[in-house]
Amino acid sequence: MQSSITVQVSEAGAPSYNLLEAQVVNYNYQTGATNLTISGKLTSGKALTLRFTRSGTAAVYTTNLLSATLDGVAAAPATGTTTFSTQARTVDGTFQATFPVLGVLNGSFAGIALP
């Protein structure tokens, strides 16, 4: 997958910054099992994993469910969406996840190229 992507994050309302070591772990926008997984690290060094998936009600080439973990601890709640452009072969997305120790983490990304 890509070695470097840009994902903006904001911890508990603080100014946003680029997620460190952000990368696409895997993705599938070709079948009904649409998904995108992104990983990276917060400035604290904690590992963040975002797994976007599609429920049956979401439009084709989109995801509308998010499972997020921070150093293996699940966020509750976690919400997020992505949209894949079939012409440009890029994906855009937004997310919000609440972690017990951190609080609310907001983020977004745009134009991530998927081969």
mmCIF file with all atom_site columns, C-alpha atoms in Angstrom:
data_model
loop_
_atom_site.group_PDB
_atom_site.id
_atom_site.type_symbol
_atom_site.label_atom_id
_atom_site.label_alt_id
_atom_site.label_comp_id
_atom_site.label_asym_id
_atom_site.label_entity_id
_atom_site.label_seq_id
_atom_site.pdbx_PDB_ins_code
_atom_site.Cartn_x
_atom_site.Cartn_y
_atom_site.Cartn_z
_atom_site.occupancy
_atom_site.B_iso_or_equiv
_atom_site.pdbx_formal_charge
_atom_site.auth_seq_id
_atom_site.auth_comp_id
_atom_site.auth_asym_id
_atom_site.auth_atom_id
_atom_site.pdbx_PDB_model_num
ATOM 1   C CA . MET A 1 1   ? 0.000   0.000  0.000   1.00 0.00 ? 1   MET A CA 1
ATOM 2   C CA . GLN A 1 2   ? 0.984   3.638  0.098   1.00 0.00 ? 2   GLN A CA 1
ATOM 3   C CA . SER A 1 3   ? 3.953   4.557  2.228   1.00 0.00 ? 3   SER A CA 1
ATOM 4   C CA . SER A 1 4   ? 2.645   7.997  3.141   1.00 0.00 ? 4   SER A CA 1
ATOM 5   C CA . ILE A 1 5   ? -0.738  9.695  3.168   1.00 0.00 ? 5   ILE A CA 1
ATOM 6   C CA . THR A 1 6   ? -2.065  12.826 4.863   1.00 0.00 ? 6   THR A CA 1
ATOM 7   C CA . VAL A 1 7   ? -4.709  12.468 7.552   1.00 0.00 ? 7   VAL A CA 1
ATOM 8   C CA . GLN A 1 8   ? -5.593  15.510 9.664   1.00 0.00 ? 8   GLN A CA 1
ATOM 9   C CA . VAL A 1 9   ? -6.528  14.832 13.302  1.00 0.00 ? 9   VAL A CA 1
ATOM 10  C CA . SER A 1 10  ? -7.561  16.992 16.245  1.00 0.00 ? 10  SER A CA 1
ATOM 11  C CA . GLU A 1 11  ? -7.410  15.674 19.805  1.00 0.00 ? 11  GLU A CA 1
ATOM 12  C CA . ALA A 1 12  ? -10.092 16.917 22.221  1.00 0.00 ? 12  ALA A CA 1
ATOM 13  C CA . GLY A 1 13  ? -10.588 20.197 20.326  1.00 0.00 ? 13  GLY A CA 1
ATOM 14  C CA . ALA A 1 14  ? -6.876  21.056 20.072  1.00 0.00 ? 14  ALA A CA 1
ATOM 15  C CA . PRO A 1 15  ? -5.439  22.414 16.795  1.00 0.00 ? 15  PRO A CA 1
ATOM 16  C CA . SER A 1 16  ? -5.259  19.790 14.063  1.00 0.00 ? 16  SER A CA 1
ATOM 17  C CA . TYR A 1 17  ? -2.068  18.137 12.867  1.00 0.00 ? 17  TYR A CA 1
ATOM 18  C CA . ASN A 1 18  ? -1.031  15.441 10.405  1.00 0.00 ? 18  ASN A CA 1
ATOM 19  C CA . LEU A 1 19  ? -1.306  11.902 11.753  1.00 0.00 ? 19  LEU A CA 1
ATOM 20  C CA . LEU A 1 20  ? 2.226   10.483 11.993  1.00 0.00 ? 20  LEU A CA 1
ATOM 21  C CA . GLU A 1 21  ? 3.234   7.471  9.870   1.00 0.00 ? 21  GLU A CA 1
ATOM 22  C CA . ALA A 1 22  ? -0.236  7.439  8.277   1.00 0.00 ? 22  ALA A CA 1
ATOM 23  C CA . GLN A 1 23  ? -0.766  4.709  5.699   1.00 0.00 ? 23  GLN A CA 1
ATOM 24  C CA . VAL A 1 24  ? -3.468  2.706  3.964   1.00 0.00 ? 24  VAL A CA 1
ATOM 25  C CA . VAL A 1 25  ? -3.293  -0.825 5.379   1.00 0.00 ? 25  VAL A CA 1
ATOM 26  C CA . ASN A 1 26  ? -5.868  -2.299 3.007   1.00 0.00 ? 26  ASN A CA 1
ATOM 27  C CA . TYR A 1 27  ? -8.938  -1.354 1.000   1.00 0.00 ? 27  TYR A CA 1
ATOM 28  C CA . ASN A 1 28  ? -11.656 -2.724 -1.266  1.00 0.00 ? 28  ASN A CA 1
ATOM 29  C CA . TYR A 1 29  ? -13.994 -0.513 -3.270  1.00 0.00 ? 29  TYR A CA 1
ATOM 30  C CA . GLN A 1 30  ? -14.604 -3.113 -6.005  1.00 0.00 ? 30  GLN A CA 1
ATOM 31  C CA . THR A 1 31  ? -17.185 -5.423 -4.388  1.00 0.00 ? 31  THR A CA 1
ATOM 32  C CA . GLY A 1 32  ? -20.020 -5.295 -1.893  1.00 0.00 ? 32  GLY A CA 1
ATOM 33  C CA . ALA A 1 33  ? -17.512 -5.764 0.947   1.00 0.00 ? 33  ALA A CA 1
ATOM 34  C CA . THR A 1 34  ? -16.373 -2.140 0.692   1.00 0.00 ? 34  THR A CA 1
ATOM 35  C CA . ASN A 1 35  ? -13.756 -1.242 3.312   1.00 0.00 ? 35  ASN A CA 1
ATOM 36  C CA . LEU A 1 36  ? -10.756 0.959  4.036   1.00 0.00 ? 36  LEU A CA 1
ATOM 37  C CA . THR A 1 37  ? -8.250  0.588  6.878   1.00 0.00 ? 37  THR A CA 1
ATOM 38  C CA . ILE A 1 38  ? -5.851  3.393  7.799   1.00 0.00 ? 38  ILE A CA 1
ATOM 39  C CA . SER A 1 39  ? -3.215  3.323  10.520  1.00 0.00 ? 39  SER A CA 1
ATOM 40  C CA . GLY A 1 40  ? -0.939  5.946  12.025  1.00 0.00 ? 40  GLY A CA 1
ATOM 41  C CA . LYS A 1 41  ? 0.324   7.425  15.266  1.00 0.00 ? 41  LYS A CA 1
ATOM 42  C CA . LEU A 1 42  ? -0.741  10.378 17.361  1.00 0.00 ? 42  LEU A CA 1
ATOM 43  C CA . THR A 1 43  ? 1.958   12.794 18.559  1.00 0.00 ? 43  THR A CA 1
ATOM 44  C CA . SER A 1 44  ? 1.877   10.898 21.874  1.00 0.00 ? 44  SER A CA 1
ATOM 45  C CA . GLY A 1 45  ? 3.072   7.803  19.976  1.00 0.00 ? 45  GLY A CA 1
ATOM 46  C CA . LYS A 1 46  ? -0.197  5.918  20.474  1.00 0.00 ? 46  LYS A CA 1
ATOM 47  C CA . ALA A 1 47  ? -1.154  3.743  17.490  1.00 0.00 ? 47  ALA A CA 1
ATOM 48  C CA . LEU A 1 48  ? -4.456  4.602  15.799  1.00 0.00 ? 48  LEU A CA 1
ATOM 49  C CA . THR A 1 49  ? -6.319  2.207  13.506  1.00 0.00 ? 49  THR A CA 1
ATOM 50  C CA . LEU A 1 50  ? -9.402  3.279  11.559  1.00 0.00 ? 50  LEU A CA 1
ATOM 51  C CA . ARG A 1 51  ? -11.467 0.606  9.798   1.00 0.00 ? 51  ARG A CA 1
ATOM 52  C CA . PHE A 1 52  ? -14.244 1.991  7.623   1.00 0.00 ? 52  PHE A CA 1
ATOM 53  C CA . THR A 1 53  ? -16.871 -0.455 6.322   1.00 0.00 ? 53  THR A CA 1
ATOM 54  C CA . ARG A 1 54  ? -20.120 -0.274 4.371   1.00 0.00 ? 54  ARG A CA 1
ATOM 55  C CA . SER A 1 55  ? -23.526 -1.294 5.646   1.00 0.00 ? 55  SER A CA 1
ATOM 56  C CA . GLY A 1 56  ? -26.122 -2.514 3.174   1.00 0.00 ? 56  GLY A CA 1
ATOM 57  C CA . THR A 1 57  ? -27.860 0.874  3.222   1.00 0.00 ? 57  THR A CA 1
ATOM 58  C CA . ALA A 1 58  ? -24.858 2.933  2.102   1.00 0.00 ? 58  ALA A CA 1
ATOM 59  C CA . ALA A 1 59  ? -24.402 3.995  -1.498  1.00 0.00 ? 59  ALA A CA 1
ATOM 60  C CA . VAL A 1 60  ? -21.986 2.103  -3.730  1.00 0.00 ? 60  VAL A CA 1
ATOM 61  C CA . TYR A 1 61  ? -18.356 3.283  -3.373  1.00 0.00 ? 61  TYR A CA 1
ATOM 62  C CA . THR A 1 62  ? -18.974 4.667  0.117   1.00 0.00 ? 62  THR A CA 1
ATOM 63  C CA . THR A 1 63  ? -18.532 3.503  3.693   1.00 0.00 ? 63  THR A CA 1
ATOM 64  C CA . ASN A 1 64  ? -20.718 4.571  6.608   1.00 0.00 ? 64  ASN A CA 1
ATOM 65  C CA . LEU A 1 65  ? -19.455 2.568  9.598   1.00 0.00 ? 65  LEU A CA 1
ATOM 66  C CA . LEU A 1 66  ? -16.248 3.029  11.602  1.00 0.00 ? 66  LEU A CA 1
ATOM 67  C CA . SER A 1 67  ? -14.377 0.832  14.038  1.00 0.00 ? 67  SER A CA 1
ATOM 68  C CA . ALA A 1 68  ? -11.479 2.712  15.650  1.00 0.00 ? 68  ALA A CA 1
ATOM 69  C CA . THR A 1 69  ? -8.814  1.611  18.121  1.00 0.00 ? 69  THR A CA 1
ATOM 70  C CA . LEU A 1 70  ? -6.079  3.500  19.958  1.00 0.00 ? 70  LEU A CA 1
ATOM 71  C CA . ASP A 1 71  ? -3.300  1.199  21.195  1.00 0.00 ? 71  ASP A CA 1
ATOM 72  C CA . GLY A 1 72  ? -5.848  -1.627 20.944  1.00 0.00 ? 72  GLY A CA 1
ATOM 73  C CA . VAL A 1 73  ? -8.566  0.136  22.972  1.00 0.00 ? 73  VAL A CA 1
ATOM 74  C CA . ALA A 1 74  ? -11.835 0.521  21.055  1.00 0.00 ? 74  ALA A CA 1
ATOM 75  C CA . ALA A 1 75  ? -13.525 3.878  20.623  1.00 0.00 ? 75  ALA A CA 1
ATOM 76  C CA . ALA A 1 76  ? -17.133 4.275  21.726  1.00 0.00 ? 76  ALA A CA 1
ATOM 77  C CA . PRO A 1 77  ? -18.795 5.821  19.898  1.00 0.00 ? 77  PRO A CA 1
ATOM 78  C CA . ALA A 1 78  ? -17.026 5.993  16.536  1.00 0.00 ? 78  ALA A CA 1
ATOM 79  C CA . THR A 1 79  ? -18.559 7.421  13.376  1.00 0.00 ? 79  THR A CA 1
ATOM 80  C CA . GLY A 1 80  ? -17.090 7.985  9.947   1.00 0.00 ? 80  GLY A CA 1
ATOM 81  C CA . THR A 1 81  ? -17.711 7.975  6.230   1.00 0.00 ? 81  THR A CA 1
ATOM 82  C CA . THR A 1 82  ? -15.623 7.665  3.087   1.00 0.00 ? 82  THR A CA 1
ATOM 83  C CA . THR A 1 83  ? -16.384 8.257  -0.576  1.00 0.00 ? 83  THR A CA 1
ATOM 84  C CA . PHE A 1 84  ? -14.367 6.699  -3.398  1.00 0.00 ? 84  PHE A CA 1
ATOM 85  C CA . SER A 1 85  ? -14.134 8.442  -6.785  1.00 0.00 ? 85  SER A CA 1
ATOM 86  C CA . THR A 1 86  ? -14.051 5.784  -9.503  1.00 0.00 ? 86  THR A CA 1
ATOM 87  C CA . GLN A 1 87  ? -12.752 8.294  -12.072 1.00 0.00 ? 87  GLN A CA 1
ATOM 88  C CA . ALA A 1 88  ? -9.921  9.787  -10.006 1.00 0.00 ? 88  ALA A CA 1
ATOM 89  C CA . ARG A 1 89  ? -9.383  6.565  -7.983  1.00 0.00 ? 89  ARG A CA 1
ATOM 90  C CA . THR A 1 90  ? -9.108  8.612  -4.794  1.00 0.00 ? 90  THR A CA 1
ATOM 91  C CA . VAL A 1 91  ? -10.920 8.492  -1.462  1.00 0.00 ? 91  VAL A CA 1
ATOM 92  C CA . ASP A 1 92  ? -12.060 11.265 0.888   1.00 0.00 ? 92  ASP A CA 1
ATOM 93  C CA . GLY A 1 93  ? -13.335 10.794 4.416   1.00 0.00 ? 93  GLY A CA 1
ATOM 94  C CA . THR A 1 94  ? -14.184 12.196 7.826   1.00 0.00 ? 94  THR A CA 1
ATOM 95  C CA . PHE A 1 95  ? -14.354 10.572 11.246  1.00 0.00 ? 95  PHE A CA 1
ATOM 96  C CA . GLN A 1 96  ? -14.957 11.133 14.936  1.00 0.00 ? 96  GLN A CA 1
ATOM 97  C CA . ALA A 1 97  ? -14.025 8.677  17.682  1.00 0.00 ? 97  ALA A CA 1
ATOM 98  C CA . THR A 1 98  ? -14.221 8.943  21.463  1.00 0.00 ? 98  THR A CA 1
ATOM 99  C CA . PHE A 1 99  ? -11.554 7.116  23.468  1.00 0.00 ? 99  PHE A CA 1
ATOM 100 C CA . PRO A 1 100 ? -11.603 6.638  27.277  1.00 0.00 ? 100 PRO A CA 1
ATOM 101 C CA . VAL A 1 101 ? -8.204  8.252  27.925  1.00 0.00 ? 101 VAL A CA 1
ATOM 102 C CA . LEU A 1 102 ? -8.035  10.755 25.062  1.00 0.00 ? 102 LEU A CA 1
ATOM 103 C CA . GLY A 1 103 ? -11.568 12.041 24.637  1.00 0.00 ? 103 GLY A CA 1
ATOM 104 C CA . VAL A 1 104 ? -12.872 13.011 21.207  1.00 0.00 ? 104 VAL A CA 1
ATOM 105 C CA . LEU A 1 105 ? -10.629 12.599 18.168  1.00 0.00 ? 105 LEU A CA 1
ATOM 106 C CA . ASN A 1 106 ? -11.813 14.265 14.950  1.00 0.00 ? 106 ASN A CA 1
ATOM 107 C CA . GLY A 1 107 ? -10.191 13.809 11.583  1.00 0.00 ? 107 GLY A CA 1
ATOM 108 C CA . SER A 1 108 ? -10.383 13.987 7.830   1.00 0.00 ? 108 SER A CA 1
ATOM 109 C CA . PHE A 1 109 ? -8.513  13.112 4.670   1.00 0.00 ? 109 PHE A CA 1
ATOM 110 C CA . ALA A 1 110 ? -8.915  13.959 1.008   1.00 0.00 ? 110 ALA A CA 1
ATOM 111 C CA . GLY A 1 111 ? -7.540  12.751 -2.293  1.00 0.00 ? 111 GLY A CA 1
ATOM 112 C CA . ILE A 1 112 ? -5.841  9.592  -1.044  1.00 0.00 ? 112 ILE A CA 1
ATOM 113 C CA . ALA A 1 113 ? -4.899  7.719  -4.212  1.00 0.00 ? 113 ALA A CA 1
ATOM 114 C CA . LEU A 1 114 ? -5.862  4.045  -4.380  1.00 0.00 ? 114 LEU A CA 1
ATOM 115 C CA . PRO A 1 115 ? -4.345  2.091  -7.288  1.00 0.00 ? 115 PRO A CA 1
#
